[in-house]
PDB file of C-alpha atoms and ligand atoms in Angstrom:
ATOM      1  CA  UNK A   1      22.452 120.837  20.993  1.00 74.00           C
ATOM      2  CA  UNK A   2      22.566 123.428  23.735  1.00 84.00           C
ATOM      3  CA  UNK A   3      23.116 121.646  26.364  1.00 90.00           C
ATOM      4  CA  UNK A   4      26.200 119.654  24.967  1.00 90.00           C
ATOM      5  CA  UNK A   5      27.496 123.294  24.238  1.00 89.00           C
ATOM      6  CA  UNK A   6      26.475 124.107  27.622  1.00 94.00           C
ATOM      7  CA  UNK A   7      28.480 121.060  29.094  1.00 94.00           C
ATOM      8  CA  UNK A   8      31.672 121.059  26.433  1.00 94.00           C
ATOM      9  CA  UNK A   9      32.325 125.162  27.168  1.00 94.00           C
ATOM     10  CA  UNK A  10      31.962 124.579  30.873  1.00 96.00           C
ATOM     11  CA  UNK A  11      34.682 122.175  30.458  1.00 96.00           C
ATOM     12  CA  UNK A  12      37.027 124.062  28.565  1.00 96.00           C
ATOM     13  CA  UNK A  13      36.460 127.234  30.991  1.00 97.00           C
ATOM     14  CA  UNK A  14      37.731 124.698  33.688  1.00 97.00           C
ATOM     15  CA  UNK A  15      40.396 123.226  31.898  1.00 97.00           C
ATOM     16  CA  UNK A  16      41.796 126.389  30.491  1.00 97.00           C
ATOM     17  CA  UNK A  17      41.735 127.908  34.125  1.00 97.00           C
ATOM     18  CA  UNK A  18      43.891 124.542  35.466  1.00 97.00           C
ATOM     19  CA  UNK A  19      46.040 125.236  32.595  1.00 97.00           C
ATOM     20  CA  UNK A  20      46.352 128.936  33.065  1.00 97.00           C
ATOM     21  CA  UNK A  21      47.709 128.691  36.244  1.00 97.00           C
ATOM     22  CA  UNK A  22      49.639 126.042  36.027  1.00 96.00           C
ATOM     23  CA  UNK A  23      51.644 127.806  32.782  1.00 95.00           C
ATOM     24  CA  UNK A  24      52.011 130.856  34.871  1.00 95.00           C
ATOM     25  CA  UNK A  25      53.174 129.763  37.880  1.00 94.00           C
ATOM     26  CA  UNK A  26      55.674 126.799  36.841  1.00 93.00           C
ATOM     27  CA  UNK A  27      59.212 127.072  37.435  1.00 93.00           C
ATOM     28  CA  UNK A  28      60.301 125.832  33.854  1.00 94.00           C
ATOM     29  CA  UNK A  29      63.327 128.279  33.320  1.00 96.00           C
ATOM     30  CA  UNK A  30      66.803 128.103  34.519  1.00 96.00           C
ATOM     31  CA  UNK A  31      68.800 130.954  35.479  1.00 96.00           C
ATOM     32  CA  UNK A  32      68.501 134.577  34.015  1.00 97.00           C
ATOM     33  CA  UNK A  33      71.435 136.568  33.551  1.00 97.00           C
ATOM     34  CA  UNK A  34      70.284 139.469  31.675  1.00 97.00           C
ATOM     35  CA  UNK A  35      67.843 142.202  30.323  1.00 96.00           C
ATOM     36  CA  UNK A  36      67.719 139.870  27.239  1.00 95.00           C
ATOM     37  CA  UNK A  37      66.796 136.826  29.195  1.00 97.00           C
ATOM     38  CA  UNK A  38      63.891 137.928  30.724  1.00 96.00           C
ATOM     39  CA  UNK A  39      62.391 139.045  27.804  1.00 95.00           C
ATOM     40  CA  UNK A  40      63.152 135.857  25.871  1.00 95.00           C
ATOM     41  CA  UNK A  41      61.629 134.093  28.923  1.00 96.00           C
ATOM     42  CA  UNK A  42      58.635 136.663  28.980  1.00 94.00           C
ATOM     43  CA  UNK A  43      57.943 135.935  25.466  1.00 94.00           C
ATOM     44  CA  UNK A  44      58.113 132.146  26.110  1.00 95.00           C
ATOM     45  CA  UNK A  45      55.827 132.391  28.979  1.00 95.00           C
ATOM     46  CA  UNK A  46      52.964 134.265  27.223  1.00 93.00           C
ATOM     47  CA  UNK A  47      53.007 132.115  24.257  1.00 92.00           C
ATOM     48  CA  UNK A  48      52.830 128.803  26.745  1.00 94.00           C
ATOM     49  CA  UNK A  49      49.322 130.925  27.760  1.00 94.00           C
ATOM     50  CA  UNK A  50      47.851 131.569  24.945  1.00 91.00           C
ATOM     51  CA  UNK A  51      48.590 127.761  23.740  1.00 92.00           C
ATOM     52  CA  UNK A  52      46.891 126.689  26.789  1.00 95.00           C
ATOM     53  CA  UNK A  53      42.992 127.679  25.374  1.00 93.00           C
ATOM     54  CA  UNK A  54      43.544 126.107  21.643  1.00 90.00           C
ATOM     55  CA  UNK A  55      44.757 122.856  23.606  1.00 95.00           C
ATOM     56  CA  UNK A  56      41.901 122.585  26.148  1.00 96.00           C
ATOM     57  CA  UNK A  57      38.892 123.600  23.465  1.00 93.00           C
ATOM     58  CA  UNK A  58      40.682 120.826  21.574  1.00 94.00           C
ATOM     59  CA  UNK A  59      40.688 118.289  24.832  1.00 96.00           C
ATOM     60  CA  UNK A  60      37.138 119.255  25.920  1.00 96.00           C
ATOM     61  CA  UNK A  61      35.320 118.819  22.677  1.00 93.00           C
ATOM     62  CA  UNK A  62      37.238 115.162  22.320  1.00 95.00           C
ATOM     63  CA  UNK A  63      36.458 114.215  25.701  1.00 95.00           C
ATOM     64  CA  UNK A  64      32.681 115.195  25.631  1.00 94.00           C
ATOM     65  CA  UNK A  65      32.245 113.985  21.775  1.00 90.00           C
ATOM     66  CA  UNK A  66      33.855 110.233  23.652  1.00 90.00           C
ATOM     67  CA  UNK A  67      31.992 110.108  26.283  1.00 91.00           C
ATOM     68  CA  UNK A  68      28.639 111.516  24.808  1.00 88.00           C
ATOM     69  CA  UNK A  69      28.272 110.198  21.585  1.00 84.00           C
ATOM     70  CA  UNK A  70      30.137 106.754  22.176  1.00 83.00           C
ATOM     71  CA  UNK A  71      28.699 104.038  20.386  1.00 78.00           C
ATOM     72  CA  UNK A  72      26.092 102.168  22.619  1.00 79.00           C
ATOM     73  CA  UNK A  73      24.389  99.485  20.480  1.00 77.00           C
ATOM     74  CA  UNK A  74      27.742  97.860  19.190  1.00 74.00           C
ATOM     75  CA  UNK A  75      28.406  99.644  15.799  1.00 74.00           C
ATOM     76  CA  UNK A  76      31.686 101.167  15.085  1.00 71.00           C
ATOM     77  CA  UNK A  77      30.944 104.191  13.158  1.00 73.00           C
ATOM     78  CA  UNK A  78      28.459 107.125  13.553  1.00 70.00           C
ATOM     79  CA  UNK A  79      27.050 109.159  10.449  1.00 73.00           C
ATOM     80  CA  UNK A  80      28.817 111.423   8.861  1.00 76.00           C
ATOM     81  CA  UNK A  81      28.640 114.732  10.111  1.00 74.00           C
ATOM     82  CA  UNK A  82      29.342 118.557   8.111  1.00 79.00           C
ATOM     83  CA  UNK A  83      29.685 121.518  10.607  1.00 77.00           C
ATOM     84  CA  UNK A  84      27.694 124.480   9.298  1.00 83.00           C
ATOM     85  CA  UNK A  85      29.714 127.076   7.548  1.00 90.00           C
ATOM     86  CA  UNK A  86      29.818 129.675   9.841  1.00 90.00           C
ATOM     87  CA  UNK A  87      32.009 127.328  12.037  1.00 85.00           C
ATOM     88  CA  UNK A  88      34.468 126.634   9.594  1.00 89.00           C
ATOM     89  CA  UNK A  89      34.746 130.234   8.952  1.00 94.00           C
ATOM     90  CA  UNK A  90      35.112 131.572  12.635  1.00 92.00           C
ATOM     91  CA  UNK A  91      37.594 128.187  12.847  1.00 87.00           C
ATOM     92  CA  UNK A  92      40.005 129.717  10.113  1.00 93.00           C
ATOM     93  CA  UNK A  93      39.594 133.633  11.129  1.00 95.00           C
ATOM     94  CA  UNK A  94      39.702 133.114  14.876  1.00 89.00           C
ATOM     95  CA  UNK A  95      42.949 131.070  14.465  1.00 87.00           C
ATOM     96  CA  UNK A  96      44.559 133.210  11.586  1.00 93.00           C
ATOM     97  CA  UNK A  97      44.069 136.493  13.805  1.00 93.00           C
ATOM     98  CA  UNK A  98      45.446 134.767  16.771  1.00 88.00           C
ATOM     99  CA  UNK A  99      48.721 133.659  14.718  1.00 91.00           C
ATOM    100  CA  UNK A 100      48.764 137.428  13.159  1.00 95.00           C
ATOM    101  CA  UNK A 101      48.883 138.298  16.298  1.00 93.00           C
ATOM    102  CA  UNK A 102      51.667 136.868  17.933  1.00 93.00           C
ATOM    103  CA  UNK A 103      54.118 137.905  15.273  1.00 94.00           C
ATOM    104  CA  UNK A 104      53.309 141.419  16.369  1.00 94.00           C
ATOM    105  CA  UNK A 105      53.190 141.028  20.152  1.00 89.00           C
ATOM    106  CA  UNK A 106      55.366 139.281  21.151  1.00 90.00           C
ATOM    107  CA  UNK A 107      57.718 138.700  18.044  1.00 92.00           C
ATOM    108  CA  UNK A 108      58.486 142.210  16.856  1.00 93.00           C
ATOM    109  CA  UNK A 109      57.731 143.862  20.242  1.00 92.00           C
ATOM    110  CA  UNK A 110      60.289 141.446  21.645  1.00 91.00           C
ATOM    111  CA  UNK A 111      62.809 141.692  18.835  1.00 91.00           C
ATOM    112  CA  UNK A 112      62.641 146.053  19.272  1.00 91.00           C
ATOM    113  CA  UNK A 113      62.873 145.264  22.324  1.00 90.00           C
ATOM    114  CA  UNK A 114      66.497 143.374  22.062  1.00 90.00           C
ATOM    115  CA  UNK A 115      67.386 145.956  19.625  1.00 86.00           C
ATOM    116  CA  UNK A 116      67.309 143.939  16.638  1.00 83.00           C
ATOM    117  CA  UNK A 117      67.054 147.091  14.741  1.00 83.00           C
ATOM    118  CA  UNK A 118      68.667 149.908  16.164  1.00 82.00           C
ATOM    119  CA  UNK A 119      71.170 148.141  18.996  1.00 78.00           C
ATOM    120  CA  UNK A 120      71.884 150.682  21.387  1.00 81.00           C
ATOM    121  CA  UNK A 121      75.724 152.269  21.443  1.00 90.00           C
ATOM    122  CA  UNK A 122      77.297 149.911  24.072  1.00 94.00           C
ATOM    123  CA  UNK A 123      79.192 150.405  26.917  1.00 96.00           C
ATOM    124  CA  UNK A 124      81.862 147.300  25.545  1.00 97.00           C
ATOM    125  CA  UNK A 125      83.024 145.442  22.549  1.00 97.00           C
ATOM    126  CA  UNK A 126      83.882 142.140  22.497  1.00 98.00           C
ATOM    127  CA  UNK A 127      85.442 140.274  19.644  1.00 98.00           C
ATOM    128  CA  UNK A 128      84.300 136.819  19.253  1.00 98.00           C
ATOM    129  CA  UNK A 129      86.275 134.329  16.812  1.00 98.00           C
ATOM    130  CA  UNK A 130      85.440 130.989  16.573  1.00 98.00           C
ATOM    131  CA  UNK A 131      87.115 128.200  14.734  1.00 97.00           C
ATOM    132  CA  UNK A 132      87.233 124.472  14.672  1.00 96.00           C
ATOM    133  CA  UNK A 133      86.934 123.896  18.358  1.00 94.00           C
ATOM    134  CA  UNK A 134      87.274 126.742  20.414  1.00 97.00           C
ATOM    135  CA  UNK A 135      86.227 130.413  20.878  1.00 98.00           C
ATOM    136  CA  UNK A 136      88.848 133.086  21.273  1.00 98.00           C
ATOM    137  CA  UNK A 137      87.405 136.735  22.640  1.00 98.00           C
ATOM    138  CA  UNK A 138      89.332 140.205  22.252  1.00 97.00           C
ATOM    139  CA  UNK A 139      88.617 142.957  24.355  1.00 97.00           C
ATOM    140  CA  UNK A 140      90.013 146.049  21.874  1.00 97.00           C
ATOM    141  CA  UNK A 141      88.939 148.775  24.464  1.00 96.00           C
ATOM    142  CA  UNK A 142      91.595 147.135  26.687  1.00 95.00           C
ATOM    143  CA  UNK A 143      93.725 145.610  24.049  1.00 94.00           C
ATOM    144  CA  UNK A 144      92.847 141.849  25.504  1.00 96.00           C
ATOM    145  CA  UNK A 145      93.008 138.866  23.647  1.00 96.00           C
ATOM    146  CA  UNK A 146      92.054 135.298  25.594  1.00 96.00           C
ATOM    147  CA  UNK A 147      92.744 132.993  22.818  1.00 95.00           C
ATOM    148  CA  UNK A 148      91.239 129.559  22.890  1.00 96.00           C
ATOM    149  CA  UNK A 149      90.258 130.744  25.986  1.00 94.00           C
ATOM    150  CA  UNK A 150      88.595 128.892  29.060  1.00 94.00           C
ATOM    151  CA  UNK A 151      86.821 131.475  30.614  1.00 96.00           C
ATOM    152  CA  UNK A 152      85.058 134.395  29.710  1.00 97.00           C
ATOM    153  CA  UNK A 153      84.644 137.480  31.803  1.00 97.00           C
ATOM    154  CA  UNK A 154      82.042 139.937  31.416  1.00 98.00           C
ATOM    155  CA  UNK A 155      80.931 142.891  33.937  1.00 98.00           C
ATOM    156  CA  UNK A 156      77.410 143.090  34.987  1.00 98.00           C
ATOM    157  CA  UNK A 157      75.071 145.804  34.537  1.00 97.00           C
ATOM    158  CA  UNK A 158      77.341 147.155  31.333  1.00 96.00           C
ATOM    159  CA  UNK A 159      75.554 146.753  27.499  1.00 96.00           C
ATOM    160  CA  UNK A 160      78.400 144.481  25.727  1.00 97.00           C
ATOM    161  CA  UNK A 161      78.023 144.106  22.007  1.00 96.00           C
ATOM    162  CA  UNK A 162      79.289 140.945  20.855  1.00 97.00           C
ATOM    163  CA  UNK A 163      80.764 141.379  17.201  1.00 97.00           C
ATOM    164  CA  UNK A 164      81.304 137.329  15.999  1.00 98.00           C
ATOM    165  CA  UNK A 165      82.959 135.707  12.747  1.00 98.00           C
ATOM    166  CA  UNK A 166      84.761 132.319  12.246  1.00 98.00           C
ATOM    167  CA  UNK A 167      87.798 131.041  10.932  1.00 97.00           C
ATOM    168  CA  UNK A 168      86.428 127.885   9.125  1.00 96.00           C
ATOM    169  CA  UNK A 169      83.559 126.466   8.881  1.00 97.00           C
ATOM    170  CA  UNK A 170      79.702 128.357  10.932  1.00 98.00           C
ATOM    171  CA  UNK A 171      79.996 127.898  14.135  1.00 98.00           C
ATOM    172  CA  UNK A 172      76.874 129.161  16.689  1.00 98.00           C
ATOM    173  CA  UNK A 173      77.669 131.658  19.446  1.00 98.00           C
ATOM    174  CA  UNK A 174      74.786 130.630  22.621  1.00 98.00           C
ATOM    175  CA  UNK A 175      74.770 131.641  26.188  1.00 98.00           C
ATOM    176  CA  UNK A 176      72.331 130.117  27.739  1.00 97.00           C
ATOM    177  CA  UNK A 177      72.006 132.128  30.728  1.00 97.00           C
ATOM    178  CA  UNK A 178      71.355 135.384  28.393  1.00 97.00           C
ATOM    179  CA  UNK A 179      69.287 133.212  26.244  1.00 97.00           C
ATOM    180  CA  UNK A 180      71.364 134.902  23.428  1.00 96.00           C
ATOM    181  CA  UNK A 181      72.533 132.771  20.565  1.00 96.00           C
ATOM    182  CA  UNK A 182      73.944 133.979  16.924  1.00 97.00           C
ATOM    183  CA  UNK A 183      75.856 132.062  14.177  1.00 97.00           C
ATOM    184  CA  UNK A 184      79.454 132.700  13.620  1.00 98.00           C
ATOM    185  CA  UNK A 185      80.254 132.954  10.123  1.00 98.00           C
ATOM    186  CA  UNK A 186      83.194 133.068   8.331  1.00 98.00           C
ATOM    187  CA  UNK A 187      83.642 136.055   5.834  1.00 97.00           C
ATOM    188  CA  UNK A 188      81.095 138.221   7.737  1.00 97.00           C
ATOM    189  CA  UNK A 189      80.753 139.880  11.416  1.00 97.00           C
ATOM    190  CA  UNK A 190      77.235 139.327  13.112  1.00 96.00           C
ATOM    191  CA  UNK A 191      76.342 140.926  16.387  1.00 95.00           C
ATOM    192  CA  UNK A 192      74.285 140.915  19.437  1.00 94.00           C
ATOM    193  CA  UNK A 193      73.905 143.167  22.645  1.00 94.00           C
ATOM    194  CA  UNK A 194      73.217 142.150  26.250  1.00 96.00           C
ATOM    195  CA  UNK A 195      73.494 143.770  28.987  1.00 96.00           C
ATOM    196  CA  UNK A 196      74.214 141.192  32.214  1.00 98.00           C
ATOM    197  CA  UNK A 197      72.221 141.677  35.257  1.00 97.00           C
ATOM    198  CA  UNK A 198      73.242 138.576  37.732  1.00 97.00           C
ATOM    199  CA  UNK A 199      76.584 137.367  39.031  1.00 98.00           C
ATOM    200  CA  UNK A 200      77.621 134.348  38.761  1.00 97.00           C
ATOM    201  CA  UNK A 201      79.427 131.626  36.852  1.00 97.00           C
ATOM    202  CA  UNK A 202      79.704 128.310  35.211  1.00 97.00           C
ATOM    203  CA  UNK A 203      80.154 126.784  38.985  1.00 95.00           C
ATOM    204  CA  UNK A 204      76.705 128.467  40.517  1.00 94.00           C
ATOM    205  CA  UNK A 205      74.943 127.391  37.331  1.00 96.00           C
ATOM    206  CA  UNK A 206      75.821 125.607  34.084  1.00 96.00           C
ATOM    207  CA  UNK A 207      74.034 128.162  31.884  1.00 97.00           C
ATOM    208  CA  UNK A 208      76.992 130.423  32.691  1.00 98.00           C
ATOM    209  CA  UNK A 209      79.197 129.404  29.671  1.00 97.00           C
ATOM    210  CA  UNK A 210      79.496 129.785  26.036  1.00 98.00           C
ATOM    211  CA  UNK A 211      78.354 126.718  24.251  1.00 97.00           C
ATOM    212  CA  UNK A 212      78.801 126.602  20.554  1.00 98.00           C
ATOM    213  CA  UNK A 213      74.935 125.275  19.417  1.00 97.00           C
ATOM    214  CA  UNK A 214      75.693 124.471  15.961  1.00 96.00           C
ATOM    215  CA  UNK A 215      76.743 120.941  14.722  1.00 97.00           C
ATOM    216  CA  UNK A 216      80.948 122.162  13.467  1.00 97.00           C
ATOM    217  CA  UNK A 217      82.469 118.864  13.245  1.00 96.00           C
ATOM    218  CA  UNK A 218      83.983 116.041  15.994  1.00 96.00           C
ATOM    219  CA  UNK A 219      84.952 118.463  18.460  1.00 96.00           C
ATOM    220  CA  UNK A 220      81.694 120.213  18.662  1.00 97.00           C
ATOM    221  CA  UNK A 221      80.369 119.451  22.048  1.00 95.00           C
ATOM    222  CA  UNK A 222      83.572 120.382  23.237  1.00 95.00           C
ATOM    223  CA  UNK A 223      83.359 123.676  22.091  1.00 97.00           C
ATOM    224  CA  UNK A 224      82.525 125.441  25.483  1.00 97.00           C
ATOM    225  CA  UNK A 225      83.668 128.296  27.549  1.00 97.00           C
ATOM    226  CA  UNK A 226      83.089 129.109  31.042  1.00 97.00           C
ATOM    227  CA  UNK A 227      81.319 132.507  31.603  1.00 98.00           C
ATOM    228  CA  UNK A 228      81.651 134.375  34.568  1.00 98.00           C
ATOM    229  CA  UNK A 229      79.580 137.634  35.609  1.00 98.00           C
ATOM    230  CA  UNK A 230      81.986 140.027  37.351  1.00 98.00           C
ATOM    231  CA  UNK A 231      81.344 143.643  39.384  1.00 98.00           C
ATOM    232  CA  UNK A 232      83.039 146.095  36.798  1.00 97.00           C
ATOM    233  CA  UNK A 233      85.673 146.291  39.810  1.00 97.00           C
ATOM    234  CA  UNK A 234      86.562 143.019  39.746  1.00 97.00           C
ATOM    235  CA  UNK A 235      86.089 143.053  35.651  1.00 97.00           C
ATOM    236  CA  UNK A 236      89.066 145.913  35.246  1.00 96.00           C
ATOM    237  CA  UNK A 237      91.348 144.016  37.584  1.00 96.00           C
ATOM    238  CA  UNK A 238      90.552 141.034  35.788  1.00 96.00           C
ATOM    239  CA  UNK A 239      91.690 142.486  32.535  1.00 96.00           C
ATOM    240  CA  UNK A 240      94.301 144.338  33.628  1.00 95.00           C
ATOM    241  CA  UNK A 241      95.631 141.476  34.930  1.00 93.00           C
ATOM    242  CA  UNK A 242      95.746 139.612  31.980  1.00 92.00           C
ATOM    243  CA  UNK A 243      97.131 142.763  29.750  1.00 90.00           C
ATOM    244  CA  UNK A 244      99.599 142.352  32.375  1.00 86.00           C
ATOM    245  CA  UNK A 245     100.245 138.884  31.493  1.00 76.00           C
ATOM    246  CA  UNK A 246      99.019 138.017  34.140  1.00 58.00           C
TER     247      UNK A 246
HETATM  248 CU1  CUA B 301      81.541 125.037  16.767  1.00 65.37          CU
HETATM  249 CU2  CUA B 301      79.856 123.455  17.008  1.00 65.37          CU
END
C-alpha cells in the first residue's frame, strides 16, 4: 500500500511541476490595454495554477490504478473497493476550503480591486447608448456626441467611467482589450471604470474595439466599434475636432 502511494505521489509531484510551468509561462492572452486587464488576466492565470494540482492528482491516480491493477488473468472486473472514511472526509474538506478560497482571493480581492464597490472619482465620463445595432458614445465634459459611431477614442493613462443604457432591447458593452464587459439595459444606467494603459487600435490588434457580446437580434455581430487609445494630446484635438464638426 505504501509503495503504490510512494509511486502515485511521485507522479503527481512530476506532473503538477510540468503543469506548473507550463500554466505560468504560456502566452495564452492577447493584448492588455489597461489596469483592469491585467488584473482580469492575473486572476485567470492563478486560477489556471491552482487547477493544475486537482487535474494531475486526478491523472496520476488513473494512470497508476491502469497500469497497476489492470486485469492480468482475463476477467473484466476487480472487487469492489470502499476508501476508508478519513479519505472521503479530507476529499470533501480539502476541496470545499480550496473553492472557499478562491471566492476570497482572487474573486473579491479582484473585484475591490476594479472598484466594484467604491469606483474611484474618474478623470472622464463617457455616455454609452446602445440600440438595435450600433453604439453611440457622448463625451458631456466636452459636449461630444459620435452617434452610431465607428470609432471610439479614449486617452490613455486617464480613469474613464463608462455610464451605459439602451434604447431597446439588452445589449452587452465588451472591450476585449480591457477585458471589461457590462450589459446595457434599457430603463437603467450601469457603469464600469478603466483606466487605459497601451496605445493602440483596432488596426495593431483586433481587441481594440467595442464588440457588443450579447445575442440583440440579426444585426448583432455587426454591432462593433473600433477603439483607439490616444495620448491625451492627441485625445483633446481629437474632440475638439469633432465639437468643431470636424
Ligand atoms: Cu447588441 Cu448584440
Amino acid at each position: 500500500m505504501a509503495r503504490h502511494l510512494a509511486v502515485t505521489a511521485a507522479l503527481w509531484a512530476a506532473l503538477t511541476a510540468v503543469g506548473v510551468w507550463a500554466a505560468l509561462t504560456a502566452d495564452i492572452f492577447p493584448v492588455a490595454a489597461a489596469r483592469e486587464a491585467h488584473i482580469s488576466d492575473d486572476a485567470f492565470r492563478l486560477l489556471l495554477v491552482l487547477s493544475v494540482p486537482v487535474l494531475t492528482f486526478v491523472l496520476a491516480a488513473l494512470a497508476y490504478s491502469v497500469v497497476r491493477f489492470r486485469s492480468r488473468d482475463g476477467s473484466t472486473d476487480a472487487p469492489p473497493q470502499r476508501e476508508p472514511r478519513a479519505v472521503a472526509i479530507a476529499w470533501v474538506a480539502i476541496t470545499s476550503a480550496l473553492s472557499v478560497a478562491v471566492i476570497f482571493t482572487p474573486g473579491m480581492s479582484g473585484l475591490n480591486e476594479l472598484g466594484w464597490w467604491s469606483a474611484p472619482a474618474p478623470d472622464l465620463v463617457v455616455q454609452v447608448q446602445a440600440e438595435q445595432w450600433d453604439w453611440s458614445y457622448t463625451f458631456p465634459q466636452y459636449g461630444v456626441t459620435f452617434s452610431k459611431a465607428r470609432e471610439l477614442p479614449l486617452p490613455v493613462g486617464r480613469k474613464i467611467r463608462f455610464e451605459i443604457t439602451s434604447v431597446d432591447v439588452i445589449h452587452s458593452f465588451w472591450i476585449p482589450a480591457f477585458r471589461m464587459k457590462m450589459d446595457a439595459v434599457p430603463g437603467i444606467v450601469t457603469t464600469f471604470t478603466v483606466t487605459p494603459d497601451r496605445l493602440g487600435s483596432f488596426e495593431d490588434a483586433p481587441v481594440y474595439r467595442v464588440q457588443c457580446a450579447q445575442i440583440c437580434g440579426t444585426g448583432h455581430p455587426r454591432m462593433a466599434t473600433r477603439l483607439v487609445v490616444l495620448t491625451p494630446a492627441d485625445f483633446e484635438s481629437r474632440l475638439a475636432k469633432a465639437r468643431d464638426g470636424g
